[in-house]
PDB file of C-alpha atoms and ligand atoms in Angstrom:
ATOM      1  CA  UNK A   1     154.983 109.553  57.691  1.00  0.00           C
ATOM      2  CA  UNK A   2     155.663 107.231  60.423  1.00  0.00           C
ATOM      3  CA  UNK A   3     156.543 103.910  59.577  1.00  0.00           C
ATOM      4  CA  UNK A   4     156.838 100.529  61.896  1.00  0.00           C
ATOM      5  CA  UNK A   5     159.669  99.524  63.523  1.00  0.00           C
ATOM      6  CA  UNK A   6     160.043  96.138  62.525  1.00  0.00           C
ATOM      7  CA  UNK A   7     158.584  95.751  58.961  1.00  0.00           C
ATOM      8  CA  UNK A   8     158.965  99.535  58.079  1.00  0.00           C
ATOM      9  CA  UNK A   9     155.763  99.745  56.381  1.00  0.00           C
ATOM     10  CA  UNK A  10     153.413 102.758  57.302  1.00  0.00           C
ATOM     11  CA  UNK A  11     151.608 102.798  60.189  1.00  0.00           C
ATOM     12  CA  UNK A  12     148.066 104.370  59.738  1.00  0.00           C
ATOM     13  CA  UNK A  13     147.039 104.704  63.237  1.00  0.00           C
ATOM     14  CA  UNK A  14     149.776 105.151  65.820  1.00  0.00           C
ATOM     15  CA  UNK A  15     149.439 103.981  69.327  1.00  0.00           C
ATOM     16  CA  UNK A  16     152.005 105.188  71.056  1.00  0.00           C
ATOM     17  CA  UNK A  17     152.449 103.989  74.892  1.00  0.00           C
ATOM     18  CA  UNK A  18     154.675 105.211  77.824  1.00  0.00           C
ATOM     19  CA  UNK A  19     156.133 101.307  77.860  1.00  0.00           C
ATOM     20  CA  UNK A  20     157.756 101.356  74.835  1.00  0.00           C
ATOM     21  CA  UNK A  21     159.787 103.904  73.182  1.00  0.00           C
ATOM     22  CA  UNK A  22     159.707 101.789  69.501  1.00  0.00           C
ATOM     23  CA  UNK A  23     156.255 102.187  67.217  1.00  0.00           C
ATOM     24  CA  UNK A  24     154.986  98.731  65.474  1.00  0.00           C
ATOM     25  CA  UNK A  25     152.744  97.991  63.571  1.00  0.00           C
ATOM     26  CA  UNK A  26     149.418  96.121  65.144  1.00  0.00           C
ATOM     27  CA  UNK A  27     150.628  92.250  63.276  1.00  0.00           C
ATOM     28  CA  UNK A  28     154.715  93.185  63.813  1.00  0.00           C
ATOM     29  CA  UNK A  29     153.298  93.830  67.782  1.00  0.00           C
ATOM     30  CA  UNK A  30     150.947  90.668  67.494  1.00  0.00           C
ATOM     31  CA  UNK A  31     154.663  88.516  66.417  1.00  0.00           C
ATOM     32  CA  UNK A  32     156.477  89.732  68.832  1.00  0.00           C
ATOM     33  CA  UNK A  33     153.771  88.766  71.449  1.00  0.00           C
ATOM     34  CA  UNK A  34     153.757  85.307  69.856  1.00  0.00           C
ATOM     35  CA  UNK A  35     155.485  82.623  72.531  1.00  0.00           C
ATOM     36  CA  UNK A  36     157.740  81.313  69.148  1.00  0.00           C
ATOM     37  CA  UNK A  37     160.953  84.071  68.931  1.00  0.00           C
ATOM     38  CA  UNK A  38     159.979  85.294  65.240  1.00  0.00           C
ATOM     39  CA  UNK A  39     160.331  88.640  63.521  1.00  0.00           C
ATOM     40  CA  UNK A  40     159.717  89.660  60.677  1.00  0.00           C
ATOM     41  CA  UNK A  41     162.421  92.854  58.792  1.00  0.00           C
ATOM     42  CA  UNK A  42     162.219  94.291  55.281  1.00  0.00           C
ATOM     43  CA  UNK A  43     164.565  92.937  52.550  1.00  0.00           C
ATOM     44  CA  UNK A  44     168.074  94.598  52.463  1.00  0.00           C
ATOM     45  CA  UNK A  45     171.117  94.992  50.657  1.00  0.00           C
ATOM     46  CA  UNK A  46     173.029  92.927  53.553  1.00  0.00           C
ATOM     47  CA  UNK A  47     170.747  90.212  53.106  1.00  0.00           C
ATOM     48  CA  UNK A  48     171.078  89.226  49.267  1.00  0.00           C
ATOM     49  CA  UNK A  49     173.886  86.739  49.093  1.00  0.00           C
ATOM     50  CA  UNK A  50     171.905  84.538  51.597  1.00  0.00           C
ATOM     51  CA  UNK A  51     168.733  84.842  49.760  1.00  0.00           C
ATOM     52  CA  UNK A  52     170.660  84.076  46.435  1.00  0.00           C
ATOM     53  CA  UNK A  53     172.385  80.735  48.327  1.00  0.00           C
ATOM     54  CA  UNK A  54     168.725  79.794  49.616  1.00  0.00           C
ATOM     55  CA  UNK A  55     167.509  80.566  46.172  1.00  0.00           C
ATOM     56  CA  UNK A  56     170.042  78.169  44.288  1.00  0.00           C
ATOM     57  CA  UNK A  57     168.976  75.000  46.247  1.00  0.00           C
ATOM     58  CA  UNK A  58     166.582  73.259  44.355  1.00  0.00           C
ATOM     59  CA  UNK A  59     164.942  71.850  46.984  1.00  0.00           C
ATOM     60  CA  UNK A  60     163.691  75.661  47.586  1.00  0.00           C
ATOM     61  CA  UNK A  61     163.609  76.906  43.644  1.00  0.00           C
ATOM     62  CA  UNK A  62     161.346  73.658  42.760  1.00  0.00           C
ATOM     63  CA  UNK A  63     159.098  75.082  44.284  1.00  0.00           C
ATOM     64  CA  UNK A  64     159.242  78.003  42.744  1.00  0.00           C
ATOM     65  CA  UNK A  65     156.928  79.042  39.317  1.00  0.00           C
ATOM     66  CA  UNK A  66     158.864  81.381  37.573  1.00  0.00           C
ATOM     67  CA  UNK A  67     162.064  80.037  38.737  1.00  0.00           C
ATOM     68  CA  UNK A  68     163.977  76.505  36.811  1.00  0.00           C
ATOM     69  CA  UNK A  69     167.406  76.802  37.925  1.00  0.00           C
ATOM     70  CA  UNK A  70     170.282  78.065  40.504  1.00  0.00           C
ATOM     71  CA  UNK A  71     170.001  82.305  40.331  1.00  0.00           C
ATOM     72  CA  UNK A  72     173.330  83.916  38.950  1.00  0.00           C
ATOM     73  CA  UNK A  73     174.334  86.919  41.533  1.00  0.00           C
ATOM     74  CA  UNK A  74     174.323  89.908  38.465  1.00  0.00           C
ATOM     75  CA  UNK A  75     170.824  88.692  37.639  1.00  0.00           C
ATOM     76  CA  UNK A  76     169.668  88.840  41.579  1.00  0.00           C
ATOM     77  CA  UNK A  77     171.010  91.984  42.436  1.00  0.00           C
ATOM     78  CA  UNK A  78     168.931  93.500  39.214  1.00  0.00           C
ATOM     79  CA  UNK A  79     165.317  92.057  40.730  1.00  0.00           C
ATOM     80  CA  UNK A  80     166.497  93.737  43.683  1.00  0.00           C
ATOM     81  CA  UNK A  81     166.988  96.842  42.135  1.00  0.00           C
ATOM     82  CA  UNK A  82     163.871  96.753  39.804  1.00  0.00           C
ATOM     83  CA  UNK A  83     161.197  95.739  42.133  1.00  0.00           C
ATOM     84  CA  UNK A  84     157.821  97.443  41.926  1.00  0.00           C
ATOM     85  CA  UNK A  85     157.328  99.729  44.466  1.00  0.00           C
ATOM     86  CA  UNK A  86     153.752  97.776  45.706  1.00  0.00           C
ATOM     87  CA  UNK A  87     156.290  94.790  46.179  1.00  0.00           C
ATOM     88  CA  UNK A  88     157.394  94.041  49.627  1.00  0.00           C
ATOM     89  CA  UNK A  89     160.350  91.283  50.763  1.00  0.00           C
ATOM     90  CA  UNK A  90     161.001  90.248  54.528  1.00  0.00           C
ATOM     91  CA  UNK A  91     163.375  88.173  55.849  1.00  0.00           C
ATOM     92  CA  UNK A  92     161.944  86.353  58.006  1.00  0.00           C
ATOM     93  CA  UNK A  93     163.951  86.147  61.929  1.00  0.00           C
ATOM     94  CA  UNK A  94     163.672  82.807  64.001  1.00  0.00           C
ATOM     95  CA  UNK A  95     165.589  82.412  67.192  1.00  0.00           C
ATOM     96  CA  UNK A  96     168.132  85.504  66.117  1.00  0.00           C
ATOM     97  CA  UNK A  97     168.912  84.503  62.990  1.00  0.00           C
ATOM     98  CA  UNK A  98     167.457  84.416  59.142  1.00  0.00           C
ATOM     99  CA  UNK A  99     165.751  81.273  58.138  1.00  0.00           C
ATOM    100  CA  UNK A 100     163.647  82.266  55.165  1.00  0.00           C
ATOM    101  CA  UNK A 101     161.798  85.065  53.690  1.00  0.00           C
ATOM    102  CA  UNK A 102     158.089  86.190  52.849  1.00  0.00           C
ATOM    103  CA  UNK A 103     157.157  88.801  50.132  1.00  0.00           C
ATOM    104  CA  UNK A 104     153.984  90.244  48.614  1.00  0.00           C
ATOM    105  CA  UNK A 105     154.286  90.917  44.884  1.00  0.00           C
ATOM    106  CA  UNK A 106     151.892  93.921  42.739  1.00  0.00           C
ATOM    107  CA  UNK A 107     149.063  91.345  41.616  1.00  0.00           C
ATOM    108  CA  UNK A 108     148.823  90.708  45.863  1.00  0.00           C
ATOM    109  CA  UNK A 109     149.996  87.263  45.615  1.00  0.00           C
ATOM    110  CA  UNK A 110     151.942  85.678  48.722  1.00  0.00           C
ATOM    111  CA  UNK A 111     155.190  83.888  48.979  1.00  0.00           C
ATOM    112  CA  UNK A 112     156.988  82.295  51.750  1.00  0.00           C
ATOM    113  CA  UNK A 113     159.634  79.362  51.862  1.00  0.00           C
ATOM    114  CA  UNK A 114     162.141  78.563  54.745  1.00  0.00           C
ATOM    115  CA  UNK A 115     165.782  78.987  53.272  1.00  0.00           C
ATOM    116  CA  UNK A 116     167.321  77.129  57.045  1.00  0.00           C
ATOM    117  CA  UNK A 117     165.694  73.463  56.683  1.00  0.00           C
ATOM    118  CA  UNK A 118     166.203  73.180  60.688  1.00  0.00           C
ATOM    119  CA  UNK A 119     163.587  76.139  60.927  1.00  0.00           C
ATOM    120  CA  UNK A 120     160.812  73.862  59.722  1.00  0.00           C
ATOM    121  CA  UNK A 121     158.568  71.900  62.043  1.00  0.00           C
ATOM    122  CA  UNK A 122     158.191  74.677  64.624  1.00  0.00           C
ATOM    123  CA  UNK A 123     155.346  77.261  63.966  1.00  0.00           C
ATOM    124  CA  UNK A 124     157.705  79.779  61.818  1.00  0.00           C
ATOM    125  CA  UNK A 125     156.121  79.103  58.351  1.00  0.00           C
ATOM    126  CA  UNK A 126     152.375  79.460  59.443  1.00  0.00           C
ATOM    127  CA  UNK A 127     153.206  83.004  61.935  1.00  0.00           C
ATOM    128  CA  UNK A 128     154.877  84.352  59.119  1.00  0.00           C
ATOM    129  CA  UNK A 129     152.121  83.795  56.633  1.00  0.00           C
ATOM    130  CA  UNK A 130     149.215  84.828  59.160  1.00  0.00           C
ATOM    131  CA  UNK A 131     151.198  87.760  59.511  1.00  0.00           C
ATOM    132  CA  UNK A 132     151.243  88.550  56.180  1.00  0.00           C
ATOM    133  CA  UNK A 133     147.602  88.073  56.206  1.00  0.00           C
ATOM    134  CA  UNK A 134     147.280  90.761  58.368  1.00  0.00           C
ATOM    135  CA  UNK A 135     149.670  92.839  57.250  1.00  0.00           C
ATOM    136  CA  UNK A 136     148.178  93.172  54.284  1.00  0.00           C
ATOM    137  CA  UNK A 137     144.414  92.547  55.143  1.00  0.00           C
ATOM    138  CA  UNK A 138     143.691  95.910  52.891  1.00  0.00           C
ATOM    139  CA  UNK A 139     145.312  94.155  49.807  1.00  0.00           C
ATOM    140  CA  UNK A 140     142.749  91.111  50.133  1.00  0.00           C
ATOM    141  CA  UNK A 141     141.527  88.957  48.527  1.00  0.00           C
ATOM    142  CA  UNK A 142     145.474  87.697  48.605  1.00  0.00           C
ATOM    143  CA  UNK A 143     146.483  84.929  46.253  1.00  0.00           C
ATOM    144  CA  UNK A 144     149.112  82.507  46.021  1.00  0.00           C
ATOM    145  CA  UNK A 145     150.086  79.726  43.129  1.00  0.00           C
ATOM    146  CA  UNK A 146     151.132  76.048  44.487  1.00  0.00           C
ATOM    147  CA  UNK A 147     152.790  73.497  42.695  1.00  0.00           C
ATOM    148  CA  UNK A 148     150.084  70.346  43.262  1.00  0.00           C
ATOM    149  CA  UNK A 149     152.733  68.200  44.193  1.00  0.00           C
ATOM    150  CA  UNK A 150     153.920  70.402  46.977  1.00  0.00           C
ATOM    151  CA  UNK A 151     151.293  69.480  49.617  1.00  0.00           C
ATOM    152  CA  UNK A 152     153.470  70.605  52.456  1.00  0.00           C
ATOM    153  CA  UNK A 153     152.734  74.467  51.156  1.00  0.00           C
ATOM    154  CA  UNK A 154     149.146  73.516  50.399  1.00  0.00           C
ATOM    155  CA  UNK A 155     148.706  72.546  53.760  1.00  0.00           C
ATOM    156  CA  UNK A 156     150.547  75.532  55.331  1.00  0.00           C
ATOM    157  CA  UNK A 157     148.118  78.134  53.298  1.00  0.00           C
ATOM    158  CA  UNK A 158     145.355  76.072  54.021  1.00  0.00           C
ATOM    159  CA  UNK A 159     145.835  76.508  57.922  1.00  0.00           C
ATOM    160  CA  UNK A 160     146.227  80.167  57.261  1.00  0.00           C
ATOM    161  CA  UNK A 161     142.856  80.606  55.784  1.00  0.00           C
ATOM    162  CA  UNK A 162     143.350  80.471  51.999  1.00  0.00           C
ATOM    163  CA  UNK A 163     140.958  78.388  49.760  1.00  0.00           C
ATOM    164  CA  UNK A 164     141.937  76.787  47.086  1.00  0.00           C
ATOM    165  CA  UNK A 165     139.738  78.614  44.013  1.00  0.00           C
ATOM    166  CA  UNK A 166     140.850  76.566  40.721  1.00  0.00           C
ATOM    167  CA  UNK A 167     143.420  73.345  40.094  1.00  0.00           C
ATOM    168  CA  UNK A 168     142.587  73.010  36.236  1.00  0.00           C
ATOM    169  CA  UNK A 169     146.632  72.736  35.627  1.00  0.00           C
ATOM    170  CA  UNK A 170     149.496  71.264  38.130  1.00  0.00           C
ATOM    171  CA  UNK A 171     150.096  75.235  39.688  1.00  0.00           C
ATOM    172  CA  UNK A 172     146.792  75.190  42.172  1.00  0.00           C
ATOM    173  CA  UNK A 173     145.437  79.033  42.596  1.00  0.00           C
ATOM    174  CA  UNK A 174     144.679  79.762  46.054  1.00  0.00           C
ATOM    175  CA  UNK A 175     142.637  82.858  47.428  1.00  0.00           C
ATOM    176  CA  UNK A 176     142.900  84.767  50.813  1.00  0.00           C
ATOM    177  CA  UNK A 177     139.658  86.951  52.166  1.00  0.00           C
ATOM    178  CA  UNK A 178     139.910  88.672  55.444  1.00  0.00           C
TER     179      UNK A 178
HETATM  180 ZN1   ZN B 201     155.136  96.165  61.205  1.00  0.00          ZN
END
């Protein structure tokens, strides 16, 4: 099975061409044509003790359903471990360096938050999500759960195409067709 380069998921079709030796995926190619310097990798081991820090600022986990306080590391590593295998994690790559990450869960619902605050205001946010959009276009429709205070993230899914589909409690439900 040949899998992409960049996010390592399979590739169905591969288009291979003389000017480039690496194989991507259609969206992973799409990013890196994109004039903002973002990529998108998988989750890995190397990456957990930033993703744990960036978890255990509440300004991040507030956002965050399932989530109420700072992670504890033994607790981390174990959702690592124990992920479904229809889960995905990226880290998500802006200007050579990790500033947040992006993940798709087994019920196909979407989450994204910027771990580096200085990443925010630039673009990174809605090219990751309209990559993950893509990515997973044969997953759709694609959900996502926001907090009704958090209008920044309402905004940002909004702008990637996702309609908001019930707000009868404070977590709004949000639905993505391609
Ligand atoms: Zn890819």
């Amino acid at each position: 099975m040949t899998v992409c380069n960049d996010c390592e998921l399979p590739i169905e079709r591969v288009k291979k061409d003389n000017t480039e030796d690496s194989v991507v995926c259609n969206p992973c190619r799409h990013l890196r044509n994109e004039d903002l310097d973002i990529s998108i990798r998988p989750l890995s081991w190397k990456d957990l003790e930033l993703v744990l820090a960036w978890r255990s600022n509440p300004e991040i986990y507030q956002h965050f359903r399932l989530q109420e306080g700072p992670l504890n590391w033994s607790e981390h590593v174990k959702w690592y471990e124990s992920r479904d295998s229809d889960r995905h994690d990226f880290i998500i790559r802006y200007l050579n360096r990790r500033v947040g990450g992006v993940s798709i869960d087994s019920t196909d619902e979407i989450g994204i938050y910027l771990g580096d605050f200085s990443a925010h205001g630039h673009g990174v946010a809605t090219t990751a999500l309209k990559w993950a959009c893509a990515r997973f276009s044969d997953r759709t429709p694609l959900l996502a759960e926001i907090h009704e205070k958090n209008e920044a993230s309402q905004r940002l899914f909004e702008r990637c195409g996702f309609k908001k589909t019930s707000e009868n409690d404070s977590w709004l439900k949000y639905s993505y067709d391609s």
